[in-house]
XYZ file of C-alpha atoms in Angstrom:
392
model
C 116.482 132.992 101.474
C 118.473 130.384 103.357
C 117.359 126.772 103.258
C 120.549 124.904 104.210
C 121.775 124.751 107.806
C 125.436 124.537 108.968
C 125.259 120.724 109.167
C 124.126 120.594 105.553
C 127.123 122.690 104.516
C 129.477 120.449 106.488
C 128.065 117.480 104.608
C 128.499 119.410 101.349
C 132.186 119.896 102.052
C 132.605 116.178 102.743
C 130.926 115.197 99.468
C 132.808 117.833 97.488
C 136.145 116.665 98.890
C 135.318 113.083 97.949
C 134.333 114.098 94.422
C 137.484 116.172 93.898
C 139.817 113.489 95.233
C 138.217 110.200 94.226
C 135.988 110.958 91.240
C 137.244 113.813 89.055
C 140.712 112.298 88.396
C 139.090 109.099 87.066
C 136.191 110.371 84.959
C 137.869 109.852 81.588
C 138.951 106.350 82.574
C 135.406 105.446 83.623
C 133.965 106.899 80.439
C 136.293 104.766 78.340
C 135.470 101.646 80.360
C 131.732 102.287 80.081
C 131.155 101.766 83.782
C 131.991 103.027 87.239
C 134.119 100.543 89.236
C 132.149 98.803 91.956
C 134.978 99.538 94.374
C 133.761 103.145 94.632
C 130.456 102.111 96.220
C 131.783 100.765 99.559
C 133.859 103.942 99.819
C 130.733 106.078 99.460
C 128.939 103.829 101.909
C 131.682 104.255 104.494
C 131.356 108.025 104.155
C 127.609 107.863 104.755
C 126.487 108.904 101.278
C 124.231 105.953 100.398
C 121.427 106.019 102.936
C 121.292 109.540 104.271
C 117.552 109.505 105.047
C 117.199 105.872 106.089
C 116.823 104.875 109.718
C 120.086 104.418 111.601
C 119.084 100.882 112.588
C 119.567 99.882 108.943
C 122.861 101.741 108.612
C 121.350 104.987 107.344
C 122.027 108.520 108.453
C 118.573 109.494 109.702
C 118.938 112.867 107.948
C 116.436 114.997 106.027
C 115.644 115.479 102.345
C 117.780 118.625 102.191
C 120.799 116.462 102.990
C 119.874 114.385 99.959
C 119.618 117.624 97.958
C 123.185 118.478 98.936
C 124.377 115.014 97.885
C 122.640 115.359 94.511
C 124.107 118.796 93.871
C 127.660 117.828 94.689
C 127.550 114.590 92.715
C 126.262 116.542 89.704
C 129.172 118.988 89.957
C 131.665 116.167 89.304
C 131.691 116.792 85.525
C 130.469 113.199 85.393
C 126.697 112.983 85.003
C 127.093 109.211 85.005
C 128.059 109.187 88.668
C 125.189 111.458 89.674
C 122.791 109.212 87.794
C 124.158 105.958 89.203
C 124.099 107.256 92.776
C 120.654 108.818 92.330
C 119.195 105.545 91.085
C 120.697 103.629 94.009
C 119.667 106.077 96.730
C 116.487 107.755 95.465
C 114.888 105.700 92.699
C 115.478 102.033 93.514
C 116.094 101.466 97.229
C 113.149 103.663 98.363
C 110.863 100.878 97.130
C 112.361 98.658 99.820
C 112.474 101.311 102.538
C 108.928 102.521 101.960
C 107.060 99.289 101.213
C 109.278 96.329 102.098
C 108.587 94.093 105.059
C 110.690 94.521 108.171
C 112.404 91.219 107.392
C 113.386 92.409 103.904
C 114.637 95.745 105.208
C 116.749 94.077 107.885
C 118.155 91.659 105.318
C 119.034 94.055 102.496
C 119.172 97.695 103.613
C 122.416 97.529 105.636
C 124.346 96.229 102.619
C 122.675 98.851 100.416
C 123.746 101.622 102.795
C 127.284 100.230 103.016
C 127.604 100.133 99.243
C 128.062 96.380 99.248
C 124.856 95.783 97.276
C 124.199 98.022 94.266
C 120.554 98.531 93.297
C 118.578 99.210 90.108
C 114.951 99.970 89.329
C 113.443 97.894 86.501
C 110.184 99.426 85.294
C 110.699 100.609 81.683
C 110.071 98.051 78.927
C 111.041 97.940 75.244
C 107.540 98.895 74.090
C 106.396 101.025 77.009
C 108.719 103.977 77.580
C 107.107 106.486 79.945
C 103.795 104.552 79.903
C 104.094 102.599 83.148
C 100.579 101.244 82.772
C 101.683 99.420 79.610
C 103.879 96.961 81.534
C 103.774 93.491 79.982
C 106.166 91.584 82.277
C 103.971 88.956 83.956
C 104.020 87.522 87.468
C 102.082 84.332 88.194
C 101.687 83.012 91.734
C 102.914 79.439 92.123
C 102.798 78.286 95.722
C 105.413 80.171 97.723
C 106.793 81.944 94.659
C 105.859 84.310 91.849
C 107.093 83.296 88.400
C 108.137 86.293 86.301
C 108.485 86.410 82.515
C 109.282 89.499 80.470
C 111.968 92.069 79.765
C 113.097 95.539 80.813
C 114.930 98.212 78.824
C 117.185 101.212 79.616
C 117.924 100.020 83.156
C 120.519 102.223 84.870
C 122.998 100.197 86.963
C 121.448 97.256 85.133
C 124.669 95.524 84.141
C 126.315 95.651 87.573
C 123.520 95.768 90.160
C 123.108 93.129 92.843
C 119.472 93.869 93.715
C 116.702 94.857 91.290
C 113.273 96.286 92.050
C 111.113 94.882 89.278
C 107.628 95.927 88.204
C 105.420 93.126 86.867
C 101.727 92.584 86.260
C 99.742 89.996 88.191
C 96.832 88.848 86.058
C 94.128 88.292 88.664
C 94.661 91.367 90.834
C 91.671 93.713 91.443
C 91.148 96.929 89.485
C 92.940 100.000 90.804
C 91.199 103.332 91.410
C 92.598 106.544 89.912
C 96.205 107.282 90.906
C 96.762 110.071 93.470
C 99.735 111.117 91.324
C 97.592 112.216 88.419
C 97.468 109.049 86.327
C 94.492 107.113 85.055
C 92.804 104.357 86.993
C 91.168 101.156 85.803
C 92.251 98.190 83.793
C 95.509 99.549 82.368
C 96.993 99.680 85.862
C 95.503 96.399 86.985
C 97.803 94.121 88.908
C 101.088 96.034 88.684
C 103.258 94.929 91.601
C 106.858 95.440 92.726
C 109.302 92.659 93.548
C 112.779 92.552 95.038
C 114.966 90.329 92.851
C 118.513 89.205 93.522
C 120.879 89.108 90.580
C 121.656 85.436 91.199
C 118.011 84.355 90.780
C 117.719 81.563 88.164
C 115.923 82.808 85.060
C 117.381 86.314 85.375
C 119.671 87.495 82.556
C 121.388 90.752 81.694
C 120.828 90.235 77.985
C 122.985 93.114 76.795
C 124.746 96.245 77.909
C 123.523 99.269 75.953
C 125.775 101.668 74.037
C 124.647 105.253 74.703
C 125.270 108.747 73.363
C 126.098 110.137 76.795
C 126.358 109.153 80.456
C 128.708 106.504 79.155
C 130.248 105.628 82.525
C 126.793 104.744 83.843
C 126.099 101.153 82.822
C 122.692 100.707 81.229
C 121.270 97.330 80.279
C 118.409 95.293 78.929
C 117.125 92.598 81.304
C 115.260 89.383 80.539
C 113.238 87.184 82.917
C 112.391 83.645 81.838
C 110.549 81.532 84.362
C 112.250 83.499 87.147
C 110.982 82.271 90.505
C 110.846 85.023 93.123
C 109.936 84.167 96.746
C 106.466 85.446 97.635
C 107.910 87.318 100.604
C 109.878 89.469 98.126
C 106.654 91.173 97.043
C 106.918 94.830 98.063
C 103.810 96.416 99.496
C 100.312 95.285 98.520
C 99.814 93.023 95.531
C 98.379 94.978 92.616
C 99.175 98.396 94.122
C 102.646 98.763 92.649
C 101.588 101.457 90.196
C 101.027 103.812 93.106
C 104.527 103.147 94.408
C 106.134 103.662 91.004
C 104.381 107.015 90.738
C 105.408 107.924 94.275
C 109.066 107.214 93.571
C 108.794 109.068 90.249
C 108.156 112.248 92.251
C 111.432 111.803 94.066
C 113.246 110.878 90.850
C 112.047 114.029 89.114
C 113.058 116.217 92.033
C 116.512 114.631 91.997
C 116.694 115.217 88.244
C 116.031 118.910 88.817
C 118.802 119.125 91.406
C 121.177 117.337 89.032
C 120.292 119.635 86.132
C 120.779 122.855 88.065
C 124.077 121.830 89.671
C 125.433 120.405 86.420
C 124.537 123.610 84.572
C 126.144 125.687 87.293
C 129.422 123.797 86.861
C 129.212 124.087 83.064
C 128.698 127.832 83.362
C 131.688 128.138 85.705
C 133.839 126.257 83.196
C 132.607 128.468 80.367
C 133.267 131.702 82.263
C 136.806 130.515 82.996
C 137.300 129.707 79.317
C 136.061 133.048 77.918
C 138.155 134.921 80.465
C 141.395 133.305 79.297
C 140.574 132.961 75.580
C 141.607 136.022 73.570
C 140.133 137.190 70.277
C 140.665 140.538 68.542
C 143.199 141.625 71.167
C 141.086 141.089 74.270
C 139.474 138.291 76.316
C 136.187 136.958 74.975
C 134.637 137.909 78.307
C 134.989 141.579 77.340
C 132.653 141.164 74.351
C 129.134 142.377 75.095
C 127.476 139.553 73.187
C 129.388 137.023 75.298
C 128.748 138.796 78.591
C 125.027 139.090 77.889
C 124.733 135.439 76.900
C 126.408 134.439 80.171
C 124.068 136.746 82.088
C 121.070 135.090 80.441
C 122.338 131.614 81.373
C 123.059 132.618 84.968
C 119.529 133.983 85.269
C 117.989 130.790 83.903
C 120.029 128.644 86.274
C 119.072 130.771 89.261
C 115.393 130.535 88.316
C 115.717 126.760 88.034
C 117.501 126.562 91.381
C 114.772 128.334 93.333
C 111.944 126.569 91.561
C 113.643 123.332 92.590
C 114.290 124.434 96.160
C 110.658 125.514 96.556
C 109.521 122.056 95.440
C 112.046 120.445 97.804
C 110.549 122.326 100.733
C 106.997 121.306 99.798
C 108.163 117.711 99.433
C 109.963 117.881 102.792
C 106.813 119.179 104.476
C 104.759 116.350 102.922
C 102.592 118.742 100.932
C 101.090 117.789 97.587
C 103.840 118.817 95.163
C 103.014 116.802 92.038
C 102.491 119.917 89.925
C 105.536 121.734 91.268
C 107.841 118.742 90.894
C 106.625 118.193 87.335
C 107.353 121.860 86.651
C 110.844 121.411 88.086
C 111.514 118.445 85.818
C 110.163 120.271 82.772
C 111.834 123.622 83.360
C 115.276 122.434 84.467
C 115.530 119.794 81.753
C 114.653 122.263 79.008
C 116.859 124.933 80.589
C 119.785 122.529 80.599
C 119.504 122.042 76.841
C 119.972 125.788 76.270
C 122.809 126.021 78.792
C 124.623 123.129 77.122
C 124.119 124.539 73.622
C 125.273 128.045 74.497
C 128.243 126.889 76.584
C 129.523 124.760 73.703
C 128.989 127.698 71.342
C 131.026 129.979 73.589
C 133.862 127.435 73.601
C 133.943 127.593 69.797
C 135.843 124.752 68.131
C 137.187 123.582 71.470
C 133.654 122.918 72.661
C 133.445 120.215 69.998
C 136.569 118.461 71.271
C 136.336 115.582 73.709
C 139.270 116.884 75.730
C 136.972 119.603 77.097
C 134.379 118.641 79.755
C 131.756 120.812 78.076
C 131.575 118.386 75.145
C 130.645 115.542 77.498
C 128.175 117.767 79.331
C 126.445 118.499 76.023
C 125.995 114.767 75.321
C 125.088 113.819 78.876
C 122.479 116.506 79.445
C 120.438 115.491 76.393
C 118.908 112.711 78.463
C 117.270 115.141 80.884
C 114.219 115.819 78.704
C 113.730 112.058 78.176
C 114.603 110.080 81.301
C 112.287 110.007 84.308
C 109.353 111.141 82.197
C 109.667 113.157 79.009
C 109.003 116.891 78.811
C 105.810 116.061 76.945
C 104.635 113.850 79.817
C 105.501 116.588 82.332
C 103.351 119.081 80.429
C 100.425 116.666 80.464
C 100.754 116.094 84.223
C 100.914 119.844 84.865
C 97.843 120.416 82.714
C 95.912 117.715 84.604
C 96.927 119.260 87.911
C 95.546 122.563 86.589
C 92.255 120.753 85.871
C 92.541 121.638 82.200
């Protein structure tokens, strides 16, 4: 089955060439620095990578979701999950809040710089005590004349240390009750008043309180944010006051689909690296690739990856056609994330002692991929969503 057209493959070649020339030679340097240099973003913007589906009048490419799928796959093949994550947050998890629910004035003001890579974005929903429970948000927003005053904190924010624009979820006390979420969540008081705001980094009362030290994805800066009496212009409210929970859930669907694309492509590259290793590594007078136990393990991994790929593509097509794909996307996130854990484990095992050494990309892949069953909704949350969609 063919889902990509010739123009998608042309775009793939452009992204792959960029990754090979301008990313792969610098991965170790970025990992050591704990961040990706901001100079890379305008370069990606100039190549048309940062707004592929946005309207051309804002500097976007006016392309389709399959073009985004190509971008996700090629970024994830860079042997640098940090880059895939940072780009995915900017293009598919943060800025969609502006494109989908922002006023025309806000879109005209901010989207061109976002597409050019001159303004890096982050999504600030998760809180220290909330995790995957979006309805537990405690950051408060109080209307004061022409502003909302925000107080609270956010945790585990990707691009958080370097971003220029943040999309912040906060709770407005006096907003009306929300009905049940179309994305499978609960309705009622726990979701009451959640709203989304566009916040510039320079806003008084905004602080990046600390940069977080992580197991993996070390080149992707992750931070804790604090808001103390932060005054946000009322016109920076995104969408309808009190309806932000719906928008968070809507963007979560896209985030989880992107995560599936990242997982499959990253696993594919890890398998390629492992096959190359076992073909050149000799033991007992022949290449490891000649051993049946090795060959069969590789066959198992290739089969898992292929299953994950087509599950993900099927969900992409439903999403593209605007069909209800909550169950399928949750299955993608669950299956590919869990699959990636096995691929990482077995690929390290097949590398033997070298798989434990940081000079080999598979060691970094093993650390990076561990996040997949946690970020964007844990595997446990995915199972609960799937069960609800099955009316169990």
